Coordinates of C-alpha atoms and ligand atoms in Angstrom, one line a residue:
M1174 CA 0.0 0.0 0.0
E1175 CA 1.2 3.5 -0.8
F1176 CA 2.5 5.4 2.2
K1177 CA 0.7 8.6 1.4
K1178 CA -2.5 6.6 1.3
I1179 CA -1.8 5.2 4.7
I1180 CA -1.3 8.7 6.1
V1181 CA -4.5 9.9 4.4
D1182 CA -6.4 7.0 6.0
L1183 CA -4.9 7.8 9.4
L1184 CA -6.0 11.5 9.1
S1185 CA -9.4 10.8 7.7
G1186 CA -10.1 8.7 10.7
A1187 CA -9.5 11.8 12.8
I1188 CA -11.0 14.5 10.6
S1189 CA -14.5 13.6 9.4
E1190 CA -15.1 17.1 8.1
L1191 CA -12.8 16.6 5.1
S1192 CA -12.9 14.1 2.3
T1193 CA -10.0 11.9 1.6
V1194 CA -9.3 13.8 -1.6
E1195 CA -9.2 17.0 0.3
I1196 CA -6.8 15.5 2.9
E1197 CA -4.6 14.1 0.2
E1198 CA -4.3 17.5 -1.5
M1199 CA -3.3 19.1 1.7
I1200 CA -0.5 16.7 2.6
E1201 CA 3.0 18.1 2.0
I1202 CA 6.4 16.6 1.8
P1203 CA 8.7 18.7 4.1
S1204 CA 11.9 19.8 2.3
N1205 CA 13.8 19.4 5.6
T1206 CA 13.7 15.7 6.4
E1207 CA 14.0 16.4 10.1
M1208 CA 10.4 17.6 9.9
G1209 CA 9.3 14.2 8.8
D1210 CA 8.5 12.5 5.6
Y1211 CA 5.0 13.8 5.3
A1212 CA 3.3 16.8 6.9
F1213 CA -0.2 17.9 7.3
P1214 CA -0.7 21.7 7.8
C1215 CA -3.7 22.7 9.8
F1216 CA -4.0 26.4 8.9
R1217 CA -6.8 25.9 6.5
L1218 CA -8.9 24.1 9.1
A1219 CA -9.0 27.1 11.4
K1220 CA -12.2 28.3 9.8
V1221 CA -13.9 24.9 9.9
F1222 CA -13.1 24.2 13.6
R1223 CA -13.0 27.9 14.8
K1224 CA -9.8 27.1 16.6
A1225 CA -6.1 28.1 16.4
P1226 CA -4.3 25.9 13.8
N1227 CA -1.8 24.6 16.4
M1228 CA -4.6 23.6 18.7
I1229 CA -6.2 21.7 15.8
A1230 CA -2.9 20.0 15.1
S1231 CA -2.6 18.7 18.6
D1232 CA -6.2 17.6 18.7
I1233 CA -5.5 15.5 15.6
G1234 CA -2.3 14.2 17.2
E1235 CA -4.4 12.9 20.2
K1236 CA -6.7 10.9 17.9
I1237 CA -4.1 9.1 15.8
S1238 CA -1.2 6.8 16.7
E1239 CA 1.9 5.2 15.3
S1240 CA 1.6 1.9 13.4
E1241 CA 3.6 -0.7 11.7
Y1242 CA 4.2 1.8 8.8
V1243 CA 4.3 5.1 10.6
S1244 CA 7.0 5.0 13.3
N1245 CA 6.6 8.4 14.7
I1246 CA 4.0 11.3 14.7
K1247 CA 5.1 14.7 16.0
I1248 CA 3.1 17.9 16.3
I1249 CA 5.2 20.8 15.4
G1250 CA 3.3 24.1 15.5
A1251 CA 0.4 23.9 13.2
Y1252 CA 1.7 20.8 11.5
V1253 CA 1.2 17.1 12.1
N1254 CA 4.4 15.5 11.0
F1255 CA 4.7 11.8 10.1
Y1256 CA 7.9 9.7 10.1
V1257 CA 7.6 6.6 8.1
N1258 CA 9.0 3.2 9.0
K1259 CA 12.1 3.5 6.9
E1260 CA 12.7 -0.1 6.3
K1261 CA 9.2 -0.7 5.2
Y1262 CA 9.3 2.4 3.0
V1263 CA 12.5 1.4 1.3
K1264 CA 11.3 -2.1 0.8
Q1265 CA 8.1 -0.9 -0.8
V1266 CA 9.9 1.4 -3.2
L1267 CA 12.8 -0.8 -4.1
S1268 CA 11.2 -4.2 -4.2
A1269 CA 8.8 -2.9 -7.0
G1270 CA 11.9 -1.0 -8.3
S1271 CA 12.3 0.5 -11.7
D1272 CA 9.7 -1.8 -13.3
E1273 CA 7.1 0.0 -11.3
L1274 CA 8.7 3.5 -11.4
C1275 CA 9.4 3.5 -15.1
K1276 CA 6.5 1.7 -16.6
K1277 CA 3.9 3.5 -18.7
M1278 CA 1.1 4.8 -16.6
E1279 CA -2.6 4.4 -17.3
D1280 CA -3.8 8.0 -16.7
G1281 CA -4.3 8.6 -20.4
I1282 CA -5.5 5.3 -21.7
G1283 CA -7.9 5.7 -24.5
K1284 CA -7.3 9.4 -24.9
T1285 CA -5.4 11.3 -27.5
I1286 CA -3.2 14.4 -27.2
V1287 CA -2.4 16.3 -30.4
L1288 CA 0.9 18.2 -30.2
D1289 CA 1.7 20.9 -32.8
Y1290 CA 5.4 21.8 -32.6
S1291 CA 8.5 22.7 -34.4
S1292 CA 6.4 23.8 -37.5
P1293 CA 9.2 25.8 -39.2
N1294 CA 8.6 27.9 -42.3
I1295 CA 9.7 26.5 -45.6
A1296 CA 12.6 28.2 -47.3
K1297 CA 13.7 29.9 -44.1
P1298 CA 16.6 28.7 -42.0
F1299 CA 16.1 26.4 -39.0
H1300 CA 17.6 28.7 -36.5
I1301 CA 18.1 28.6 -32.7
G1302 CA 14.6 30.0 -32.1
H1303 CA 13.1 26.9 -33.6
L1304 CA 15.1 24.8 -31.3
R1305 CA 12.8 25.5 -28.4
T1306 CA 9.5 24.5 -29.9
T1307 CA 11.1 21.4 -31.3
I1308 CA 12.5 20.1 -28.1
I1309 CA 9.7 21.3 -25.7
G1310 CA 7.1 19.8 -28.0
N1311 CA 9.1 16.5 -28.2
A1312 CA 9.5 16.4 -24.4
L1313 CA 5.7 16.9 -23.9
Y1314 CA 5.0 14.2 -26.4
K1315 CA 7.1 11.7 -24.5
I1316 CA 5.8 12.8 -21.2
F1317 CA 2.1 12.3 -22.2
E1318 CA 3.0 9.1 -23.8
Q1319 CA 4.5 7.9 -20.5
L1320 CA 1.2 8.7 -18.9
G1321 CA -0.5 6.4 -21.3
Y1322 CA -1.9 8.9 -23.8
K1323 CA -1.8 8.3 -27.5
C1324 CA 0.1 11.2 -29.0
E1325 CA 0.0 12.7 -32.4
G1326 CA 2.9 14.9 -33.2
I1327 CA 2.1 17.3 -36.0
N1328 CA 4.6 19.5 -37.8
H1329 CA 2.4 22.3 -39.0
L1330 CA 4.9 23.5 -41.7
G1331 CA 4.6 27.1 -42.8
D1332 CA 4.4 25.9 -46.4
W1333 CA 2.0 28.4 -48.0
G1334 CA 1.9 32.1 -48.5
T1335 CA 3.1 35.1 -50.4
Q1336 CA 6.8 34.3 -49.7
F1337 CA 6.6 31.5 -52.3
G1338 CA 5.6 34.0 -54.9
K1339 CA 8.7 36.0 -54.1
L1340 CA 10.8 32.9 -54.1
I1341 CA 9.5 31.9 -57.6
V1342 CA 10.3 35.4 -59.0
A1343 CA 13.7 35.3 -57.4
Y1344 CA 14.4 31.8 -58.7
K1345 CA 13.4 32.8 -62.2
L1346 CA 15.6 35.9 -62.2
W1347 CA 18.7 34.7 -60.3
G1348 CA 18.3 31.1 -59.3
S1349 CA 20.3 28.1 -60.4
K1350 CA 18.8 24.7 -60.2
E1351 CA 22.2 23.2 -59.7
D1352 CA 23.2 25.5 -56.8
I1353 CA 19.9 25.0 -55.0
E1354 CA 20.3 21.2 -55.4
K1355 CA 23.8 21.5 -54.0
N1356 CA 23.4 24.1 -51.2
G1357 CA 19.7 23.6 -50.3
I1358 CA 18.1 26.2 -48.0
N1359 CA 21.1 28.4 -47.9
E1360 CA 20.8 29.0 -51.6
L1361 CA 17.0 29.6 -51.3
I1362 CA 17.7 32.1 -48.6
K1363 CA 20.3 33.8 -50.7
I1364 CA 17.9 34.5 -53.6
Y1365 CA 15.1 35.3 -51.1
V1366 CA 17.3 38.0 -49.5
K1367 CA 18.3 39.3 -52.9
F1368 CA 14.6 39.6 -53.8
H1369 CA 14.0 41.9 -50.8
D1370 CA 17.0 44.0 -51.6
E1371 CA 16.0 44.4 -55.2
A1372 CA 12.3 44.9 -54.5
E1373 CA 13.2 48.0 -52.5
K1374 CA 14.6 49.5 -55.6
N1375 CA 12.1 48.0 -58.0
P1376 CA 8.6 47.6 -56.3
S1377 CA 7.2 46.0 -59.5
L1378 CA 8.9 42.8 -58.3
D1379 CA 6.4 42.6 -55.5
D1380 CA 3.6 42.7 -58.0
D1381 CA 5.2 39.9 -59.9
A1382 CA 5.5 37.9 -56.7
R1383 CA 1.8 38.5 -55.9
A1384 CA 0.9 37.4 -59.3
W1385 CA 2.9 34.1 -58.9
F1386 CA 1.3 33.4 -55.6
T1387 CA -2.1 33.9 -57.2
K1388 CA -1.1 31.4 -59.8
M1389 CA -0.3 29.0 -57.0
E1390 CA -3.6 29.6 -55.4
N1391 CA -5.3 28.9 -58.8
G1392 CA -3.5 25.7 -59.3
N1393 CA -1.0 26.7 -61.9
E1394 CA 1.1 23.7 -62.6
E1395 CA 4.5 25.5 -63.1
A1396 CA 4.0 27.5 -59.9
L1397 CA 3.0 24.4 -57.9
A1398 CA 5.9 22.3 -59.2
L1399 CA 8.4 25.0 -58.1
W1400 CA 6.6 25.3 -54.7
Q1401 CA 6.8 21.5 -54.3
W1402 CA 10.4 21.5 -55.1
F1403 CA 11.3 24.3 -52.7
K1404 CA 9.3 22.4 -50.1
E1405 CA 11.2 19.2 -50.7
I1406 CA 14.6 21.0 -50.5
S1407 CA 13.7 22.5 -47.2
L1408 CA 12.2 19.4 -45.7
K1409 CA 15.2 17.4 -46.5
E1410 CA 17.3 19.8 -44.4
F1411 CA 14.8 20.0 -41.5
K1412 CA 14.7 16.2 -41.4
R1413 CA 18.5 16.1 -41.1
V1414 CA 18.2 18.2 -37.9
Y1415 CA 15.3 16.1 -36.6
K1416 CA 17.4 13.0 -37.1
M1417 CA 20.2 14.5 -35.1
L1418 CA 17.8 15.3 -32.3
D1419 CA 16.1 11.9 -32.8
I1420 CA 12.7 13.4 -33.2
E1421 CA 10.0 12.1 -35.5
F1422 CA 6.5 13.4 -36.4
D1423 CA 3.4 11.5 -37.0
S1424 CA 2.2 14.1 -39.5
Y1425 CA 3.7 16.8 -41.7
A1426 CA 0.3 18.3 -42.6
G1427 CA 1.3 21.9 -42.9
E1428 CA -0.6 25.1 -43.8
S1429 CA -1.0 24.1 -47.4
F1430 CA -2.9 21.0 -46.3
Y1431 CA -5.8 23.2 -45.4
N1432 CA -6.1 25.0 -48.7
D1433 CA -9.2 23.2 -49.8
K1434 CA -10.7 22.9 -46.4
M1435 CA -11.1 26.5 -45.4
E1436 CA -14.1 27.5 -47.5
P1437 CA -16.7 25.5 -45.6
V1438 CA -15.2 26.7 -42.4
I1439 CA -15.4 30.4 -43.4
A1440 CA -19.0 29.7 -44.5
S1441 CA -19.9 28.2 -41.2
I1442 CA -18.4 31.2 -39.3
E1443 CA -20.5 33.4 -41.5
D1444 CA -23.6 31.3 -41.0
K1445 CA -23.2 31.6 -37.3
G1446 CA -23.4 35.4 -37.7
L1447 CA -19.9 36.0 -36.4
I1448 CA -18.5 37.8 -39.4
E1449 CA -18.3 41.5 -39.8
V1450 CA -17.0 43.1 -43.0
S1451 CA -14.5 45.9 -42.4
D1452 CA -12.9 47.6 -45.3
G1453 CA -13.6 44.6 -47.4
A1454 CA -12.0 42.2 -45.0
K1455 CA -14.0 39.6 -43.0
I1456 CA -13.3 39.8 -39.3
V1457 CA -14.7 38.4 -36.1
T1458 CA -14.8 41.1 -33.5
L1459 CA -13.6 40.2 -30.1
E1460 CA -14.3 43.4 -28.3
D1461 CA -16.2 41.5 -25.6
E1462 CA -13.0 39.7 -24.9
N1463 CA -10.9 42.8 -24.9
M1464 CA -8.9 41.7 -27.9
P1465 CA -8.5 43.1 -31.4
P1466 CA -10.6 41.4 -34.1
C1467 CA -9.5 38.1 -35.6
L1468 CA -9.0 38.4 -39.4
I1469 CA -10.6 35.6 -41.4
T1470 CA -10.1 36.9 -45.0
K1471 CA -8.3 39.9 -46.4
K1472 CA -9.9 42.4 -48.8
D1473 CA -8.8 40.4 -51.8
G1474 CA -10.4 37.3 -50.4
S1475 CA -7.1 35.6 -49.4
T1476 CA -7.0 33.6 -46.1
L1477 CA -4.7 34.2 -43.1
Y1478 CA -2.6 32.3 -40.6
A1479 CA -5.6 32.3 -38.2
T1480 CA -8.0 31.0 -40.9
R1481 CA -5.7 27.9 -41.4
D1482 CA -5.4 27.4 -37.7
I1483 CA -9.2 27.5 -37.1
T1484 CA -9.6 25.0 -40.0
A1485 CA -6.8 22.8 -38.8
A1486 CA -8.3 22.6 -35.2
I1487 CA -11.7 21.5 -36.6
Y1488 CA -10.0 19.0 -38.8
R1489 CA -7.9 17.6 -36.0
K1490 CA -10.9 17.4 -33.7
E1491 CA -12.7 15.4 -36.3
T1492 CA -9.7 13.2 -37.1
Y1493 CA -8.2 12.6 -33.7
D1494 CA -11.0 13.4 -31.3
F1495 CA -8.3 14.9 -29.0
E1496 CA -8.4 15.3 -25.3
K1497 CA -6.1 18.3 -25.7
C1498 CA -4.5 20.0 -28.7
I1499 CA -1.3 21.6 -27.7
Y1500 CA 0.5 24.4 -29.7
V1501 CA 4.1 25.1 -28.8
T1502 CA 5.4 28.5 -30.0
A1503 CA 7.3 31.5 -28.8
F1504 CA 5.2 33.8 -26.5
D1505 CA 5.0 36.5 -29.2
Q1506 CA 2.2 34.4 -30.7
N1507 CA 0.1 34.6 -27.5
L1508 CA -2.4 37.0 -29.0
H1509 CA -2.8 35.0 -32.2
F1510 CA -3.8 31.9 -30.3
A1511 CA -5.9 33.7 -27.8
Q1512 CA -7.9 35.2 -30.6
W1513 CA -8.6 32.2 -32.7
F1514 CA -9.3 30.0 -29.7
K1515 CA -12.1 32.5 -28.9
V1516 CA -13.4 32.2 -32.5
I1517 CA -13.7 28.5 -32.0
K1518 CA -15.6 29.1 -28.8
K1519 CA -17.9 31.6 -30.4
M1520 CA -18.6 29.0 -33.1
G1521 CA -20.1 27.0 -30.3
F1522 CA -17.6 24.2 -30.2
D1523 CA -17.6 22.9 -26.6
W1524 CA -14.1 21.6 -27.1
A1525 CA -12.6 25.1 -27.4
D1526 CA -11.2 24.7 -23.9
K1527 CA -9.2 21.7 -25.0
L1528 CA -7.0 23.9 -27.2
V1529 CA -3.9 24.9 -25.3
H1530 CA -1.2 27.3 -26.2
V1531 CA 2.2 26.6 -24.6
P1532 CA 4.4 29.6 -25.0
Y1533 CA 8.1 29.9 -24.3
G1534 CA 10.7 32.6 -23.9
L1535 CA 13.5 33.7 -26.2
V1536 CA 17.0 32.3 -26.7
S1537 CA 19.9 34.6 -26.9
M1538 CA 23.6 34.0 -27.1
E1539 CA 25.9 35.1 -24.3
S1540 CA 28.7 36.1 -26.5
G1541 CA 28.4 37.6 -30.0
K1542 CA 31.1 35.2 -31.0
L1543 CA 28.7 32.5 -32.2
S1544 CA 26.3 34.9 -33.9
S1545 CA 27.3 33.7 -37.2
R1546 CA 27.7 34.8 -40.8
K1547 CA 24.3 36.2 -41.2
G1548 CA 23.7 38.6 -38.4
K1549 CA 21.8 37.0 -35.5
V1550 CA 20.7 33.8 -37.2
I1551 CA 22.5 30.8 -35.8
Y1552 CA 21.7 27.8 -37.7
L1553 CA 20.7 25.0 -35.5
E1554 CA 22.7 22.4 -37.3
E1555 CA 25.8 24.5 -36.9
L1556 CA 25.1 24.8 -33.2
L1557 CA 24.6 21.1 -32.7
N1558 CA 27.7 20.3 -34.6
E1559 CA 29.7 22.8 -32.6
S1560 CA 28.5 21.2 -29.4
I1561 CA 29.4 17.7 -30.7
D1562 CA 32.9 19.0 -31.7
K1563 CA 33.5 20.5 -28.3
T1564 CA 32.4 17.3 -26.6
R1565 CA 34.6 15.2 -28.8
Q1566 CA 37.5 17.5 -27.7
V1567 CA 36.7 16.8 -24.0
I1568 CA 36.6 13.1 -24.6
E1569 CA 39.9 13.2 -26.4
D1570 CA 41.4 15.0 -23.4
K1571 CA 39.9 13.0 -20.6
N1572 CA 39.1 9.5 -22.0
P1573 CA 40.8 9.0 -25.3
D1574 CA 40.4 5.2 -25.2
L1575 CA 36.6 5.3 -24.9
E1576 CA 34.8 3.1 -27.4
N1577 CA 32.1 4.6 -29.6
K1578 CA 33.7 8.0 -29.1
E1579 CA 31.6 9.5 -32.0
E1580 CA 28.3 8.1 -30.7
V1581 CA 29.0 9.4 -27.2
A1582 CA 30.1 12.8 -28.5
K1583 CA 26.8 13.0 -30.3
A1584 CA 24.7 11.9 -27.3
V1585 CA 26.5 14.3 -24.9
G1586 CA 26.9 17.2 -27.3
I1587 CA 23.3 17.2 -28.4
G1588 CA 22.0 16.2 -25.0
A1589 CA 23.8 19.2 -23.4
I1590 CA 22.0 21.6 -25.6
V1591 CA 18.6 20.0 -25.2
F1592 CA 19.0 19.8 -21.4
N1593 CA 20.1 23.4 -21.2
D1594 CA 17.0 24.4 -23.0
L1595 CA 14.7 22.4 -20.8
Y1596 CA 16.2 23.3 -17.5
N1597 CA 14.3 26.4 -16.6
N1598 CA 10.6 27.2 -16.8
R1599 CA 9.9 27.4 -20.5
I1600 CA 8.6 31.0 -20.3
K1601 CA 12.0 32.2 -19.1
D1602 CA 14.4 33.4 -21.7
V1603 CA 17.4 31.1 -22.3
V1604 CA 20.8 32.6 -22.4
F1605 CA 23.1 30.3 -24.2
S1606 CA 26.6 30.0 -22.8
W1607 CA 29.0 27.2 -23.8
D1608 CA 30.6 27.2 -20.3
K1609 CA 27.3 26.5 -18.7
V1610 CA 25.9 24.1 -21.3
L1611 CA 28.9 21.7 -21.3
N1612 CA 29.8 21.9 -17.6
F1613 CA 30.2 18.4 -16.3
E1614 CA 29.8 19.6 -12.7
G1615 CA 26.8 21.9 -13.0
E1616 CA 23.1 21.3 -13.3
T1617 CA 23.6 20.1 -16.8
G1618 CA 22.9 17.3 -19.2
P1619 CA 26.5 16.1 -19.2
Y1620 CA 26.5 16.0 -15.3
V1621 CA 23.4 13.7 -15.3
Q1622 CA 24.7 11.6 -18.1
Y1623 CA 28.0 11.2 -16.2
T1624 CA 26.1 10.1 -13.2
Y1625 CA 24.3 7.5 -15.3
A1626 CA 27.6 6.3 -16.7
R1627 CA 29.0 6.0 -13.2
A1628 CA 26.1 3.8 -12.1
S1629 CA 26.5 1.7 -15.2
S1630 CA 30.1 1.2 -14.6
V1631 CA 29.4 0.0 -11.0
L1632 CA 26.9 -2.5 -12.4
R1633 CA 29.4 -3.7 -15.0
K1634 CA 32.0 -4.4 -12.4
V1635 CA 29.7 -6.7 -10.4
K1636 CA 28.4 -8.5 -13.3
D1637 CA 30.1 -11.7 -12.3
M1638 CA 29.7 -11.4 -8.6
E1639 CA 27.2 -13.0 -6.4
V1640 CA 23.9 -11.3 -6.4
S1641 CA 21.0 -12.6 -4.4
A1642 CA 17.3 -12.1 -4.8
D1643 CA 16.9 -11.5 -1.1
V1644 CA 17.5 -7.9 -0.2
D1645 CA 17.9 -6.8 3.4
Y1646 CA 16.2 -3.4 3.2
A1647 CA 17.1 -2.6 6.7
L1648 CA 20.6 -1.9 5.4
L1649 CA 19.3 1.0 3.4
T1650 CA 17.9 3.3 6.0
D1651 CA 20.8 5.7 6.6
D1652 CA 20.0 9.3 5.7
L1653 CA 21.7 9.5 2.3
T1654 CA 20.3 6.3 1.0
F1655 CA 16.9 7.0 2.4
Q1656 CA 16.9 10.4 0.6
V1657 CA 17.7 8.7 -2.7
V1658 CA 14.8 6.3 -2.2
K1659 CA 12.4 9.1 -1.4
T1660 CA 13.4 10.9 -4.5
L1661 CA 13.0 7.7 -6.6
Q1662 CA 9.5 7.3 -5.2
R1663 CA 8.6 10.7 -6.4
F1664 CA 9.2 10.0 -10.1
P1665 CA 5.7 9.1 -11.2
S1666 CA 4.2 12.2 -9.5
V1667 CA 6.8 14.4 -11.1
I1668 CA 5.8 13.1 -14.5
R1669 CA 2.2 13.9 -13.7
L1670 CA 3.1 17.4 -12.6
A1671 CA 5.2 18.0 -15.7
A1672 CA 2.2 17.0 -17.9
E1673 CA -0.3 19.0 -15.8
K1674 CA 1.8 22.2 -16.0
L1675 CA 3.1 21.4 -19.5
E1676 CA 6.6 21.9 -18.1
P1677 CA 9.4 19.5 -19.1
S1678 CA 11.7 21.4 -16.7
F1679 CA 10.1 19.5 -13.8
I1680 CA 11.7 16.4 -15.3
S1681 CA 15.1 18.0 -15.8
R1682 CA 15.2 19.4 -12.3
Y1683 CA 14.1 16.1 -10.9
V1684 CA 16.8 14.2 -12.6
V1685 CA 19.4 16.7 -11.4
D1686 CA 18.2 16.2 -7.8
L1687 CA 18.3 12.5 -8.2
S1688 CA 21.8 12.6 -9.6
Q1689 CA 23.1 14.9 -6.9
E1690 CA 21.6 12.7 -4.2
F1691 CA 22.9 9.6 -5.8
N1692 CA 26.4 11.1 -6.0
S1693 CA 26.3 11.9 -2.3
F1694 CA 25.2 8.3 -1.6
Y1695 CA 27.9 7.0 -3.9
H1696 CA 30.7 9.0 -2.3
N1697 CA 29.7 8.1 1.2
N1698 CA 28.9 4.4 0.7
K1699 CA 31.3 2.0 -0.9
I1700 CA 29.1 -0.1 -3.1
I1701 CA 31.4 -3.0 -4.0
V1702 CA 32.1 -4.3 -0.5
D1703 CA 32.9 -7.8 0.7
D1704 CA 29.8 -8.1 2.8
V1705 CA 27.5 -9.7 0.2
A1706 CA 24.3 -8.6 1.9
L1707 CA 25.3 -5.0 2.0
R1708 CA 26.7 -5.1 -1.5
N1709 CA 23.5 -6.6 -2.7
A1710 CA 21.3 -4.0 -1.0
R1711 CA 23.4 -1.1 -2.3
L1712 CA 23.4 -2.5 -5.8
V1713 CA 19.6 -2.4 -5.9
V1714 CA 19.8 1.3 -5.3
V1715 CA 22.3 1.8 -8.0
K1716 CA 20.3 -0.2 -10.5
T1717 CA 17.1 1.6 -9.7
V1718 CA 18.7 5.0 -10.0
K1719 CA 20.3 4.1 -13.2
D1720 CA 17.0 3.0 -14.8
V1721 CA 15.1 6.0 -13.5
I1722 CA 17.7 8.4 -14.9
E1723 CA 17.6 6.7 -18.2
T1724 CA 13.8 6.9 -18.4
A1725 CA 13.7 10.5 -17.1
L1726 CA 16.3 11.6 -19.7
G1727 CA 14.3 9.8 -22.4
L1728 CA 11.3 11.8 -21.5
I1729 CA 13.1 15.0 -22.3
G1730 CA 14.7 13.6 -25.4
V1731 CA 18.3 13.1 -24.0
K1732 CA 20.2 9.9 -24.5
A1733 CA 22.1 8.1 -21.8
P1734 CA 25.3 6.5 -22.9
E1735 CA 26.6 3.6 -20.7
K1736 CA 30.2 4.9 -20.9
M1737 CA 31.6 8.3 -21.3
Ligands
LIG2602 N1 5.2 28.4 -38.6 C1 5.0 29.1 -37.5 C2 6.2 29.9 -37.1 O1 7.3 29.5 -37.5 C3 4.6 28.3 -36.3 C4 3.3 27.5 -36.4 C5 2.8 27.0 -35.1 N2 1.6 26.2 -35.2 C6 0.4 26.6 -35.6 N3 -0.6 25.8 -35.7 N4 0.1 27.9 -35.7 O2 6.1 30.9 -36.4

């Protein structure tokens, strides 16, 4: 039986005024272990009982008593503090072990979560700004999957719009098929930038671009073939980066996918009496929501970003019947999402509140040194490669005989960047500094991976030693070991919290805590000792920590090499 539940039962026997759910929600885990393993604060009960909170605490204390599982109950101020029977607690956590802690949960069984993330714009570079949506989205995908949900990862590519008209004009004037095939996106950007420079001097180019886009919209074959080709060139490069990050999508249905699906949606918004015409444009006013209106079509009838998003949401609801549809973008799109979510609501869809925008802060570089060739744009691939190079250097210095050097350099170099990105609350801006990212001692990916490798190495060493199935859990009740076990026990609830708050950083912080506690345990307790019982018991801790670190890193998209 779960310890928290035991405490809830104890308390509910003494407080008939609260439901077990209410009691459970009030139970805290003291950060200072001297204050017990669980604590029940009585402040909120003052109103119910019309008594001072510390009086209530001592009344409760009178009514409950220690048991086999709870070895001590202390009233400290307004708190009832519980000290568990350590041996029983350790046994409960470790005998179920990583099978229990790391298994897929059942919270989301039969429910689908749609995640819209990464979603770069075709023919534009995949820069460091896109890193965040890609890895936050991927982490949320894995986290919900761990909770038992079916996840649908959608890359809502920005693959339609006037920029393609410009690109076609630019290609026709200055492009070379050969160069584009050879240099990919870089070449597309080159001619795209040139278009903008030239159009400033010669505005008729813009008219040409608009004309080509209109051709695209009207199904002109030549225009569509070029568009398709630009798209393939870009996708090929995006996929190279996804592969480095080990990220896959279930669907690449981008903006163009909705071209033929918007008309009925616009008609339905109109039928519901939501459209106003302003200056020829169709808009939905959101004055009652204190927001500027949501544009549905422009004066010339063309559709907008929001039109596609509204259409896509309806399509996704019909296709996936989602429990939640999550959109991961930078916070500068807050208004966009708030607006069209309201349009869905005004259309009378009761699932409007299942649409969730997950915004994140900006990334900046600490030193201008990396800010590469083209101003501020740092290509993601360049960044990942640089991190791999730097890691390879460290390996050459510290462990030149390591097998699979290249594989480890990749796992650690890329993992370092991903971890750094997910370490703080997502809404915070990320300042990127190599010293911090690759620091093996700090709160970093490499530090956690190193801890994992250390645990793996211990287990390799004992491979041929005697290991027994009987574990004497009483040997694992010292403070450092007990702390590790308590943190292990928390893992499933941390995953739940990360999903509830849509915050992968809960996992990253957790795995740093676990690593730090494990390292204290490791430095103070020799693992491979002659005493077989002690060795056995400590190895169970090592093995469980190792598995939990691996699973936790997996949830945020970081690999765990066995050696480094
Ligand atoms: N392509 C957009 C951008 O790069 C992000 C798209 C996000 N997803 C969506 N359904 N609006 O800013």
